[in-house]
Every structure is written in structure tokens, then in C-alpha cells.
Amino acid sequence: AAGLAVTAAALVLLLWWWQRTLTTLMTAPDSSTLQAMEKDTRRRSAERGPLRLLPAGRTGTVMLRSLRYAWRDPKTKMSWAAALGVGLLLPIVTAVQGGGSVYTACWAAGLLGMQMYNQFGQDTSAFWMVASTIATPRDAYVELRARALTIALVAVPYVSAVVVGAATALHQWSEFLEAYGLALALLGALVCTGGLSSALAPYSIPAEGNKNVAPGQTGIASLSIMGGMLAGALLTSPVLGLTIWLHVADAHGLLWLVLPVGAAYGLAAAYTG
């Protein structure tokens, strides 16, 4: 009963937030209705804020654009909101129900890693403006790397917070380091496969309506997402195998190694992708 009540309350809060967000998106003025001076003032204010910490050059520009898409574009915003909300809600619900595991925090890593998939399709028709600025393979590499860095900028601290929260709520600090390492490995693996599928199997997303796949491209989308998820799971298997082996071998004193190994493995996988 307590678990059902928490789930119902979370659903009500999510729907309330969703309604307010959609209302704001439909009624607030956008860049086409603001005066030039107001836009310039906001730009200078943003440059003095935390955004000034972004890297210079194309990398910082792409990261800023990706962050603005995540905040302003309704479909992108809902995708991020679902990943952040569900990734946090699952550990909480399982903790309330009394049968959870700190490993449920890996849901946050998995859902946020999925944001890397179909990066160029998410731009819809604006992709051609991006493509017009790409003249060399180096430009394309920096573009994709910056998008991956944007996801890491949000995902790494968020996944860290979810793992810490799950370990605290479930009183499973003995498994904290291994779960944290596995979550980072999974995140890096999905960033790797997401980058590959974005380049090798992109598909169109209609700018209007509630469809996430253009007609006739369902097969490509399934191949991109499901194939990428399977590849990401396979890429994570070495770190998972290490964790299982240390448990089976009764080498619990060495389980802390899963954290540095998982972090390094995830970083290497993302860079390789």
C-alpha cells in the first residue's frame, strides 16, 4: 500500500509538472517575439553565468546549443525529463517497497545514456544548418564529441547522486562502489554505441505531432535503438563479469576495484565510440 501511494503521488506530481511545462512552452515568448535588446541582454547575462565555464570554440558552442535544445525544444525536453524522472523514481519505489537493490541506480545511467542515440535526427530540419558548418572529418568529430560531453555533463553528476541516494535509502553501502563503477561503465558504453548509431543508422524525427519516427523509417529506428542497447549491454559485460567473479571468488575485499575499473572503462568506451 505504501509503495502504491508513493507511485501515485509521484505520478500526480509528474503530471502537474508536465502540464505547467507544456503551458509555459505554449504561452511564453520565444526568440522570434523578443526585442533585439532583450535578447542581447540575456546573451550577456548568460555569458557571465555558469555557461562561461564551457570550453571555447566549436565544442562550447555545440554544448550550449545542445543544452538549449534540452530546455526549449518540447520533444527533447520531455525525453530528458522522462530519463531523469524515471531514473530517480525506480530506486525510490523499490526502496519504499523494501525489496530494492542499489543496482537499480543503473537505470539512471541507462536512460541518460540513451539520450546519445540519433543525435542528428533530434535536430530535425535544423540539422542542415549544422551540416553546412562541417567541412572536414575533424569538424564532424568535434561536433559529435561535444554532444557526448553535454550528456556527460548532466549524466555523471546525476548518476552519482542517484547511486548515493539509493545506497543511503537501502542501507547498502557495502555495494556502493561496485554499483557506482558498473553504472559509469554502462553510461560510457551507451554513449559509445549511441555515437556509432547516430552516425551509421540515423533516422528522421518529425518536427510536428507526437511521433518520434518518420513514416517508413521504423525499421531503421528499431535497428538503431535496439541494436545499440544490445551492443551497450555487451560492452558492459566485462565490468559486470569482473563484479560477479569477485563475488563468486569470495574476494569481497577487492570489490572496490570495480569503481576505478568501471570509470576508466566507461571513459575509454565513450572515447572509442
C-alpha positions as protocol buffer text, in pm:
chain_id: "A"
residue {
  index: 1
  type: ALA
  ca { x: 0 y: 0 z: 0 }
}
residue {
  index: 2
  type: ALA
  ca { x: 283 y: 239 z: 83 }
}
residue {
  index: 3
  type: GLY
  ca { x: 455 y: 165 z: -247 }
}
residue {
  index: 4
  type: LEU
  ca { x: 131 y: 222 z: -438 }
}
residue {
  index: 5
  type: ALA
  ca { x: 75 y: 553 z: -255 }
}
residue {
  index: 6
  type: VAL
  ca { x: 428 y: 674 z: -336 }
}
residue {
  index: 7
  type: THR
  ca { x: 387 y: 575 z: -701 }
}
residue {
  index: 8
  type: ALA
  ca { x: 51 y: 753 z: -727 }
}
residue {
  index: 9
  type: ALA
  ca { x: 192 y: 1066 z: -563 }
}
residue {
  index: 10
  type: ALA
  ca { x: 490 y: 1066 z: -797 }
}
residue {
  index: 11
  type: LEU
  ca { x: 258 y: 1029 z: -1098 }
}
residue {
  index: 12
  type: VAL
  ca { x: 41 y: 1320 z: -982 }
}
residue {
  index: 13
  type: LEU
  ca { x: 346 y: 1542 z: -931 }
}
residue {
  index: 14
  type: LEU
  ca { x: 488 y: 1445 z: -1270 }
}
residue {
  index: 15
  type: LEU
  ca { x: 160 y: 1521 z: -1449 }
}
residue {
  index: 16
  type: TRP
  ca { x: 131 y: 1854 z: -1267 }
}
residue {
  index: 17
  type: TRP
  ca { x: 487 y: 1949 z: -1366 }
}
residue {
  index: 18
  type: TRP
  ca { x: 425 y: 1830 z: -1722 }
}
residue {
  index: 19
  type: GLN
  ca { x: 112 y: 2045 z: -1752 }
}
residue {
  index: 20
  type: ARG
  ca { x: 293 y: 2355 z: -1623 }
}
residue {
  index: 21
  type: THR
  ca { x: 585 y: 2292 z: -1857 }
}
residue {
  index: 22
  type: LEU
  ca { x: 366 y: 2250 z: -2165 }
}
residue {
  index: 23
  type: THR
  ca { x: 163 y: 2559 z: -2074 }
}
residue {
  index: 24
  type: THR
  ca { x: 484 y: 2760 z: -2044 }
}
residue {
  index: 25
  type: LEU
  ca { x: 612 y: 2629 z: -2377 }
}
residue {
  index: 26
  type: MET
  ca { x: 286 y: 2724 z: -2549 }
}
residue {
  index: 27
  type: THR
  ca { x: 242 y: 3069 z: -2394 }
}
residue {
  index: 28
  type: ALA
  ca { x: 587 y: 3209 z: -2314 }
}
residue {
  index: 29
  type: PRO
  ca { x: 753 y: 3433 z: -2577 }
}
residue {
  index: 30
  type: ASP
  ca { x: 1032 y: 3276 z: -2774 }
}
residue {
  index: 31
  type: SER
  ca { x: 1332 y: 3423 z: -2955 }
}
residue {
  index: 32
  type: SER
  ca { x: 1116 y: 3531 z: -3251 }
}
residue {
  index: 33
  type: THR
  ca { x: 900 y: 3759 z: -3033 }
}
residue {
  index: 34
  type: LEU
  ca { x: 1164 y: 3916 z: -2812 }
}
residue {
  index: 35
  type: GLN
  ca { x: 1317 y: 4252 z: -2887 }
}
residue {
  index: 36
  type: ALA
  ca { x: 1678 y: 4261 z: -3002 }
}
residue {
  index: 37
  type: MET
  ca { x: 1788 y: 4445 z: -2690 }
}
residue {
  index: 38
  type: GLU
  ca { x: 1626 y: 4187 z: -2464 }
}
residue {
  index: 39
  type: LYS
  ca { x: 1798 y: 3906 z: -2649 }
}
residue {
  index: 40
  type: ASP
  ca { x: 2133 y: 4084 z: -2626 }
}
residue {
  index: 41
  type: THR
  ca { x: 2083 y: 4141 z: -2253 }
}
residue {
  index: 42
  type: ARG
  ca { x: 2002 y: 3774 z: -2195 }
}
residue {
  index: 43
  type: ARG
  ca { x: 2305 y: 3670 z: -2401 }
}
residue {
  index: 44
  type: ARG
  ca { x: 2541 y: 3888 z: -2199 }
}
residue {
  index: 45
  type: SER
  ca { x: 2384 y: 3764 z: -1876 }
}
residue {
  index: 46
  type: ALA
  ca { x: 2431 y: 3402 z: -1983 }
}
residue {
  index: 47
  type: GLU
  ca { x: 2795 y: 3469 z: -2072 }
}
residue {
  index: 48
  type: ARG
  ca { x: 2854 y: 3594 z: -1718 }
}
residue {
  index: 49
  type: GLY
  ca { x: 2683 y: 3290 z: -1567 }
}
residue {
  index: 50
  type: PRO
  ca { x: 2787 y: 2926 z: -1544 }
}
residue {
  index: 51
  type: LEU
  ca { x: 2783 y: 2895 z: -1924 }
}
residue {
  index: 52
  type: ARG
  ca { x: 3108 y: 3085 z: -1939 }
}
residue {
  index: 53
  type: LEU
  ca { x: 3274 y: 2772 z: -1797 }
}
residue {
  index: 54
  type: LEU
  ca { x: 3206 y: 2579 z: -2118 }
}
residue {
  index: 55
  type: PRO
  ca { x: 3507 y: 2516 z: -2343 }
}
residue {
  index: 56
  type: ALA
  ca { x: 3590 y: 2770 z: -2610 }
}
residue {
  index: 57
  type: GLY
  ca { x: 3545 y: 2716 z: -2981 }
}
residue {
  index: 58
  type: ARG
  ca { x: 3313 y: 2473 z: -3154 }
}
residue {
  index: 59
  type: THR
  ca { x: 3298 y: 2239 z: -2853 }
}
residue {
  index: 60
  type: GLY
  ca { x: 3149 y: 2503 z: -2624 }
}
residue {
  index: 61
  type: THR
  ca { x: 2913 y: 2627 z: -2896 }
}
residue {
  index: 62
  type: VAL
  ca { x: 2775 y: 2279 z: -2961 }
}
residue {
  index: 63
  type: MET
  ca { x: 2738 y: 2207 z: -2589 }
}
residue {
  index: 64
  type: LEU
  ca { x: 2547 y: 2533 z: -2539 }
}
residue {
  index: 65
  type: ARG
  ca { x: 2321 y: 2456 z: -2834 }
}
residue {
  index: 66
  type: SER
  ca { x: 2251 y: 2105 z: -2703 }
}
residue {
  index: 67
  type: LEU
  ca { x: 2167 y: 2238 z: -2357 }
}
residue {
  index: 68
  type: ARG
  ca { x: 1931 y: 2494 z: -2508 }
}
residue {
  index: 69
  type: TYR
  ca { x: 1759 y: 2225 z: -2714 }
}
residue {
  index: 70
  type: ALA
  ca { x: 1713 y: 2018 z: -2398 }
}
residue {
  index: 71
  type: TRP
  ca { x: 1550 y: 2315 z: -2226 }
}
residue {
  index: 72
  type: ARG
  ca { x: 1350 y: 2471 z: -2510 }
}
residue {
  index: 73
  type: ASP
  ca { x: 1251 y: 2201 z: -2758 }
}
residue {
  index: 74
  type: PRO
  ca { x: 937 y: 2021 z: -2631 }
}
residue {
  index: 75
  type: LYS
  ca { x: 1028 y: 1672 z: -2757 }
}
residue {
  index: 76
  type: THR
  ca { x: 1388 y: 1693 z: -2640 }
}
residue {
  index: 77
  type: LYS
  ca { x: 1278 y: 1835 z: -2307 }
}
residue {
  index: 78
  type: MET
  ca { x: 1027 y: 1556 z: -2248 }
}
residue {
  index: 79
  type: SER
  ca { x: 1286 y: 1294 z: -2339 }
}
residue {
  index: 80
  type: TRP
  ca { x: 1530 y: 1435 z: -2085 }
}
residue {
  index: 81
  type: ALA
  ca { x: 1256 y: 1476 z: -1823 }
}
residue {
  index: 82
  type: ALA
  ca { x: 1149 y: 1113 z: -1863 }
}
residue {
  index: 83
  type: ALA
  ca { x: 1506 y: 987 z: -1833 }
}
residue {
  index: 84
  type: LEU
  ca { x: 1578 y: 1198 z: -1525 }
}
residue {
  index: 85
  type: GLY
  ca { x: 1243 y: 1126 z: -1360 }
}
residue {
  index: 86
  type: VAL
  ca { x: 1225 y: 751 z: -1419 }
}
residue {
  index: 87
  type: GLY
  ca { x: 1592 y: 705 z: -1340 }
}
residue {
  index: 88
  type: LEU
  ca { x: 1533 y: 856 z: -997 }
}
residue {
  index: 89
  type: LEU
  ca { x: 1185 y: 716 z: -938 }
}
residue {
  index: 90
  type: LEU
  ca { x: 1273 y: 347 z: -982 }
}
residue {
  index: 91
  type: PRO
  ca { x: 1527 y: 332 z: -695 }
}
residue {
  index: 92
  type: ILE
  ca { x: 1287 y: 527 z: -471 }
}
residue {
  index: 93
  type: VAL
  ca { x: 990 y: 299 z: -542 }
}
residue {
  index: 94
  type: THR
  ca { x: 1194 y: -18 z: -491 }
}
residue {
  index: 95
  type: ALA
  ca { x: 1335 y: 123 z: -168 }
}
residue {
  index: 96
  type: VAL
  ca { x: 985 y: 201 z: -35 }
}
residue {
  index: 97
  type: GLN
  ca { x: 867 y: -148 z: -129 }
}
residue {
  index: 98
  type: GLY
  ca { x: 1151 y: -294 z: 73 }
}
residue {
  index: 99
  type: GLY
  ca { x: 1291 y: -524 z: -195 }
}
residue {
  index: 100
  type: GLY
  ca { x: 1522 y: -295 z: -384 }
}
residue {
  index: 101
  type: SER
  ca { x: 1890 y: -304 z: -465 }
}
residue {
  index: 102
  type: VAL
  ca { x: 2146 y: -29 z: -507 }
}
residue {
  index: 103
  type: TYR
  ca { x: 2195 y: -167 z: -858 }
}
residue {
  index: 104
  type: THR
  ca { x: 1860 y: -13 z: -958 }
}
residue {
  index: 105
  type: ALA
  ca { x: 2057 y: 312 z: -984 }
}
residue {
  index: 106
  type: CYS
  ca { x: 2193 y: 171 z: -1312 }
}
residue {
  index: 107
  type: TRP
  ca { x: 1854 y: 263 z: -1461 }
}
residue {
  index: 108
  type: ALA
  ca { x: 1957 y: 628 z: -1439 }
}
residue {
  index: 109
  type: ALA
  ca { x: 2279 y: 555 z: -1629 }
}
residue {
  index: 110
  type: GLY
  ca { x: 2095 y: 352 z: -1891 }
}
residue {
  index: 111
  type: LEU
  ca { x: 1817 y: 605 z: -1955 }
}
residue {
  index: 112
  type: LEU
  ca { x: 2055 y: 901 z: -1971 }
}
residue {
  index: 113
  type: GLY
  ca { x: 2294 y: 711 z: -2194 }
}
residue {
  index: 114
  type: MET
  ca { x: 2004 y: 656 z: -2434 }
}
residue {
  index: 115
  type: GLN
  ca { x: 1994 y: 1033 z: -2492 }
}
residue {
  index: 116
  type: MET
  ca { x: 2304 y: 988 z: -2709 }
}
residue {
  index: 117
  type: TYR
  ca { x: 2110 y: 791 z: -2971 }
}
residue {
  index: 118
  type: ASN
  ca { x: 2006 y: 952 z: -3303 }
}
residue {
  index: 119
  type: GLN
  ca { x: 2174 y: 1280 z: -3220 }
}
residue {
  index: 120
  type: PHE
  ca { x: 2138 y: 1424 z: -3569 }
}
residue {
  index: 121
  type: GLY
  ca { x: 1779 y: 1313 z: -3615 }
}
residue {
  index: 122
  type: GLN
  ca { x: 1690 y: 1506 z: -3298 }
}
residue {
  index: 123
  type: ASP
  ca { x: 1788 y: 1828 z: -3478 }
}
residue {
  index: 124
  type: THR
  ca { x: 1507 y: 1770 z: -3735 }
}
residue {
  index: 125
  type: SER
  ca { x: 1541 y: 2013 z: -4027 }
}
residue {
  index: 126
  type: ALA
  ca { x: 1791 y: 2227 z: -3834 }
}
residue {
  index: 127
  type: PHE
  ca { x: 2049 y: 1956 z: -3896 }
}
residue {
  index: 128
  type: TRP
  ca { x: 2124 y: 2107 z: -4237 }
}
residue {
  index: 129
  type: MET
  ca { x: 2240 y: 2427 z: -4068 }
}
residue {
  index: 130
  type: VAL
  ca { x: 2477 y: 2215 z: -3861 }
}
residue {
  index: 131
  type: ALA
  ca { x: 2591 y: 2015 z: -4164 }
}
residue {
  index: 132
  type: SER
  ca { x: 2674 y: 2336 z: -4350 }
}
residue {
  index: 133
  type: THR
  ca { x: 2938 y: 2416 z: -4085 }
}
residue {
  index: 134
  type: ILE
  ca { x: 3110 y: 2076 z: -4116 }
}
residue {
  index: 135
  type: ALA
  ca { x: 3389 y: 2090 z: -4373 }
}
residue {
  index: 136
  type: THR
  ca { x: 3632 y: 1824 z: -4250 }
}
residue {
  index: 137
  type: PRO
  ca { x: 3622 y: 1494 z: -4059 }
}
residue {
  index: 138
  type: ARG
  ca { x: 3772 y: 1686 z: -3766 }
}
residue {
  index: 139
  type: ASP
  ca { x: 3470 y: 1919 z: -3760 }
}
residue {
  index: 140
  type: ALA
  ca { x: 3237 y: 1618 z: -3755 }
}
residue {
  index: 141
  type: TYR
  ca { x: 3437 y: 1456 z: -3475 }
}
residue {
  index: 142
  type: VAL
  ca { x: 3429 y: 1771 z: -3259 }
}
residue {
  index: 143
  type: GLU
  ca { x: 3055 y: 1807 z: -3322 }
}
residue {
  index: 144
  type: LEU
  ca { x: 2978 y: 1453 z: -3203 }
}
residue {
  index: 145
  type: ARG
  ca { x: 3226 y: 1470 z: -2915 }
}
residue {
  index: 146
  type: ALA
  ca { x: 3070 y: 1792 z: -2787 }
}
residue {
  index: 147
  type: ARG
  ca { x: 2725 y: 1633 z: -2788 }
}
residue {
  index: 148
  type: ALA
  ca { x: 2862 y: 1342 z: -2587 }
}
residue {
  index: 149
  type: LEU
  ca { x: 3022 y: 1586 z: -2343 }
}
residue {
  index: 150
  type: THR
  ca { x: 2685 y: 1757 z: -2296 }
}
residue {
  index: 151
  type: ILE
  ca { x: 2527 y: 1428 z: -2193 }
}
residue {
  index: 152
  type: ALA
  ca { x: 2820 y: 1352 z: -1962 }
}
residue {
  index: 153
  type: LEU
  ca { x: 2790 y: 1699 z: -1808 }
}
residue {
  index: 154
  type: VAL
  ca { x: 2440 y: 1608 z: -1688 }
}
residue {
  index: 155
  type: ALA
  ca { x: 2461 y: 1231 z: -1655 }
}
residue {
  index: 156
  type: VAL
  ca { x: 2778 y: 1184 z: -1449 }
}
residue {
  index: 157
  type: PRO
  ca { x: 2676 y: 1402 z: -1151 }
}
residue {
  index: 158
  type: TYR
  ca { x: 2315 y: 1284 z: -1175 }
}
residue {
  index: 159
  type: VAL
  ca { x: 2407 y: 916 z: -1178 }
}
residue {
  index: 160
  type: SER
  ca { x: 2646 y: 979 z: -889 }
}
residue {
  index: 161
  type: ALA
  ca { x: 2367 y: 1140 z: -688 }
}
residue {
  index: 162
  type: VAL
  ca { x: 2123 y: 857 z: -766 }
}
residue {
  index: 163
  type: VAL
  ca { x: 2373 y: 588 z: -662 }
}
residue {
  index: 164
  type: VAL
  ca { x: 2447 y: 771 z: -338 }
}
residue {
  index: 165
  type: GLY
  ca { x: 2075 y: 818 z: -273 }
}
residue {
  index: 166
  type: ALA
  ca { x: 1995 y: 453 z: -344 }
}
residue {
  index: 167
  type: ALA
  ca { x: 2276 y: 332 z: -117 }
}
residue {
  index: 168
  type: THR
  ca { x: 2152 y: 563 z: 159 }
}
residue {
  index: 169
  type: ALA
  ca { x: 1786 y: 469 z: 127 }
}
residue {
  index: 170
  type: LEU
  ca { x: 1856 y: 96 z: 109 }
}
residue {
  index: 171
  type: HIS
  ca { x: 2142 y: 93 z: 363 }
}
residue {
  index: 172
  type: GLN
  ca { x: 2361 y: -95 z: 115 }
}
residue {
  index: 173
  type: TRP
  ca { x: 2684 y: 99 z: 140 }
}
residue {
  index: 174
  type: SER
  ca { x: 2880 y: -226 z: 115 }
}
residue {
  index: 175
  type: GLU
  ca { x: 2770 y: -249 z: -250 }
}
residue {
  index: 176
  type: PHE
  ca { x: 2803 y: 122 z: -328 }
}
residue {
  index: 177
  type: LEU
  ca { x: 3143 y: 117 z: -500 }
}
residue {
  index: 178
  type: GLU
  ca { x: 3067 y: -177 z: -729 }
}
residue {
  index: 179
  type: ALA
  ca { x: 2725 y: -40 z: -828 }
}
residue {
  index: 180
  type: TYR
  ca { x: 2876 y: 303 z: -894 }
}
residue {
  index: 181
  type: GLY
  ca { x: 3151 y: 155 z: -1113 }
}
residue {
  index: 182
  type: LEU
  ca { x: 2903 y: -57 z: -1308 }
}
residue {
  index: 183
  type: ALA
  ca { x: 2674 y: 243 z: -1363 }
}
residue {
  index: 184
  type: LEU
  ca { x: 2961 y: 452 z: -1502 }
}
residue {
  index: 185
  type: ALA
  ca { x: 3068 y: 166 z: -1729 }
}
residue {
  index: 186
  type: LEU
  ca { x: 2711 y: 132 z: -1860 }
}
residue {
  index: 187
  type: LEU
  ca { x: 2687 y: 507 z: -1922 }
}
residue {
  index: 188
  type: GLY
  ca { x: 3012 y: 509 z: -2118 }
}
residue {
  index: 189
  type: ALA
  ca { x: 2911 y: 203 z: -2320 }
}
residue {
  index: 190
  type: LEU
  ca { x: 2580 y: 360 z: -2422 }
}
residue {
  index: 191
  type: VAL
  ca { x: 2750 y: 687 z: -2516 }
}
residue {
  index: 192
  type: CYS
  ca { x: 2982 y: 476 z: -2732 }
}
residue {
  index: 193
  type: THR
  ca { x: 2708 y: 283 z: -2911 }
}
residue {
  index: 194
  type: GLY
  ca { x: 2485 y: 592 z: -2925 }
}
residue {
  index: 195
  type: GLY
  ca { x: 2753 y: 784 z: -3112 }
}
residue {
  index: 196
  type: LEU
  ca { x: 2804 y: 497 z: -3353 }
}
residue {
  index: 197
  type: SER
  ca { x: 2433 y: 450 z: -3422 }
}
residue {
  index: 198
  type: SER
  ca { x: 2387 y: 827 z: -3462 }
}
residue {
  index: 199
  type: ALA
  ca { x: 2638 y: 822 z: -3746 }
}
residue {
  index: 200
  type: LEU
  ca { x: 2564 y: 483 z: -3901 }
}
residue {
  index: 201
  type: ALA
  ca { x: 2185 y: 447 z: -3859 }
}
residue {
  index: 202
  type: PRO
  ca { x: 2025 y: 791 z: -3823 }
}
residue {
  index: 203
  type: TYR
  ca { x: 1652 y: 835 z: -3878 }
}
residue {
  index: 204
  type: SER
  ca { x: 1420 y: 1130 z: -3914 }
}
residue {
  index: 205
  type: ILE
  ca { x: 1203 y: 1265 z: -3631 }
}
residue {
  index: 206
  type: PRO
  ca { x: 900 y: 1470 z: -3742 }
}
residue {
  index: 207
  type: ALA
  ca { x: 913 y: 1823 z: -3605 }
}
residue {
  index: 208
  type: GLU
  ca { x: 533 y: 1833 z: -3569 }
}
residue {
  index: 209
  type: GLY
  ca { x: 299 y: 1594 z: -3396 }
}
residue {
  index: 210
  type: ASN
  ca { x: 373 y: 1335 z: -3132 }
}
residue {
  index: 211
  type: LYS
  ca { x: 558 y: 1082 z: -3350 }
}
residue {
  index: 212
  type: ASN
  ca { x: 924 y: 1013 z: -3282 }
}
residue {
  index: 213
  type: VAL
  ca { x: 992 y: 828 z: -3608 }
}
residue {
  index: 214
  type: ALA
  ca { x: 914 y: 942 z: -3961 }
}
residue {
  index: 215
  type: PRO
  ca { x: 689 y: 712 z: -4168 }
}
residue {
  index: 216
  type: GLY
  ca { x: 882 y: 436 z: -4339 }
}
residue {
  index: 217
  type: GLN
  ca { x: 1181 y: 454 z: -4103 }
}
residue {
  index: 218
  type: THR
  ca { x: 1058 y: 236 z: -3817 }
}
residue {
  index: 219
  type: GLY
  ca { x: 1296 y: -44 z: -3914 }
}
residue {
  index: 220
  type: ILE
  ca { x: 1598 y: 190 z: -3908 }
}
residue {
  index: 221
  type: ALA
  ca { x: 1490 y: 330 z: -3572 }
}
residue {
  index: 222
  type: SER
  ca { x: 1450 y: -18 z: -3425 }
}
residue {
  index: 223
  type: LEU
  ca { x: 1790 y: -122 z: -3554 }
}
residue {
  index: 224
  type: SER
  ca { x: 1950 y: 194 z: -3420 }
}
residue {
  index: 225
  type: ILE
  ca { x: 1798 y: 179 z: -3071 }
}
residue {
  index: 226
  type: MET
  ca { x: 1759 y: -193 z: -3000 }
}
residue {
  index: 227
  type: GLY
  ca { x: 2085 y: -288 z: -3169 }
}
residue {
  index: 228
  type: GLY
  ca { x: 2265 y: -11 z: -2986 }
}
residue {
  index: 229
  type: MET
  ca { x: 2118 y: -113 z: -2650 }
}
residue {
  index: 230
  type: LEU
  ca { x: 2222 y: -474 z: -2705 }
}
residue {
  index: 231
  type: ALA
  ca { x: 2571 y: -364 z: -2805 }
}
residue {
  index: 232
  type: GLY
  ca { x: 2589 y: -139 z: -2500 }
}
residue {
  index: 233
  type: ALA
  ca { x: 2493 y: -429 z: -2274 }
}
residue {
  index: 234
  type: LEU
  ca { x: 2757 y: -648 z: -2434 }
}
residue {
  index: 235
  type: LEU
  ca { x: 3017 y: -374 z: -2394 }
}
residue {
  index: 236
  type: THR
  ca { x: 2939 y: -352 z: -2023 }
}
residue {
  index: 237
  type: SER
  ca { x: 2974 y: -728 z: -1973 }
}
residue {
  index: 238
  type: PRO
  ca { x: 3350 y: -722 z: -1888 }
}
residue {
  index: 239
  type: VAL
  ca { x: 3289 y: -497 z: -1586 }
}
residue {
  index: 240
  type: LEU
  ca { x: 2981 y: -697 z: -1489 }
}
residue {
  index: 241
  type: GLY
  ca { x: 3182 y: -1018 z: -1526 }
}
residue {
  index: 242
  type: LEU
  ca { x: 3455 y: -877 z: -1301 }
}
residue {
  index: 243
  type: THR
  ca { x: 3195 y: -792 z: -1035 }
}
residue {
  index: 244
  type: ILE
  ca { x: 3039 y: -1137 z: -1047 }
}
residue {
  index: 245
  type: TRP
  ca { x: 3378 y: -1310 z: -1040 }
}
residue {
  index: 246
  type: LEU
  ca { x: 3488 y: -1117 z: -731 }
}
residue {
  index: 247
  type: HIS
  ca { x: 3168 y: -1220 z: -555 }
}
residue {
  index: 248
  type: VAL
  ca { x: 3196 y: -1584 z: -657 }
}
residue {
  index: 249
  type: ALA
  ca { x: 3565 y: -1595 z: -562 }
}
residue {
  index: 250
  type: ASP
  ca { x: 3475 y: -1451 z: -220 }
}
residue {
  index: 251
  type: ALA
  ca { x: 3717 y: -1164 z: -285 }
}
residue {
  index: 252
  type: HIS
  ca { x: 3492 y: -903 z: -130 }
}
residue {
  index: 253
  type: GLY
  ca { x: 3789 y: -701 z: -17 }
}
residue {
  index: 254
  type: LEU
  ca { x: 3873 y: -627 z: -380 }
}
residue {
  index: 255
  type: LEU
  ca { x: 3527 y: -518 z: -490 }
}
residue {
  index: 256
  type: TRP
  ca { x: 3631 y: -154 z: -455 }
}
residue {
  index: 257
  type: LEU
  ca { x: 3832 y: -207 z: -774 }
}
residue {
  index: 258
  type: VAL
  ca { x: 3508 y: -213 z: -973 }
}
residue {
  index: 259
  type: LEU
  ca { x: 3472 y: 165 z: -929 }
}
residue {
  index: 260
  type: PRO
  ca { x: 3804 y: 276 z: -1085 }
}
residue {
  index: 261
  type: VAL
  ca { x: 3786 y: -2 z: -1345 }
}
residue {
  index: 262
  type: GLY
  ca { x: 3428 y: 87 z: -1436 }
}
residue {
  index: 263
  type: ALA
  ca { x: 3502 y: 459 z: -1456 }
}
residue {
  index: 264
  type: ALA
  ca { x: 3810 y: 407 z: -1672 }
}
residue {
  index: 265
  type: TYR
  ca { x: 3632 y: 151 z: -1889 }
}
residue {
  index: 266
  type: GLY
  ca { x: 3331 y: 378 z: -1942 }
}
residue {
  index: 267
  type: LEU
  ca { x: 3553 y: 672 z: -2036 }
}
residue {
  index: 268
  type: ALA
  ca { x: 3755 y: 457 z: -2277 }
}
residue {
  index: 269
  type: ALA
  ca { x: 3440 y: 312 z: -2435 }
}
residue {
  index: 270
  type: ALA
  ca { x: 3285 y: 655 z: -2486 }
}
residue {
  index: 271
  type: TYR
  ca { x: 3608 y: 793 z: -2637 }
}
residue {
  index: 272
  type: THR
  ca { x: 3644 y: 492 z: -2865 }
}
residue {
  index: 273
  type: GLY
  ca { x: 3288 y: 528 z: -2990 }
}
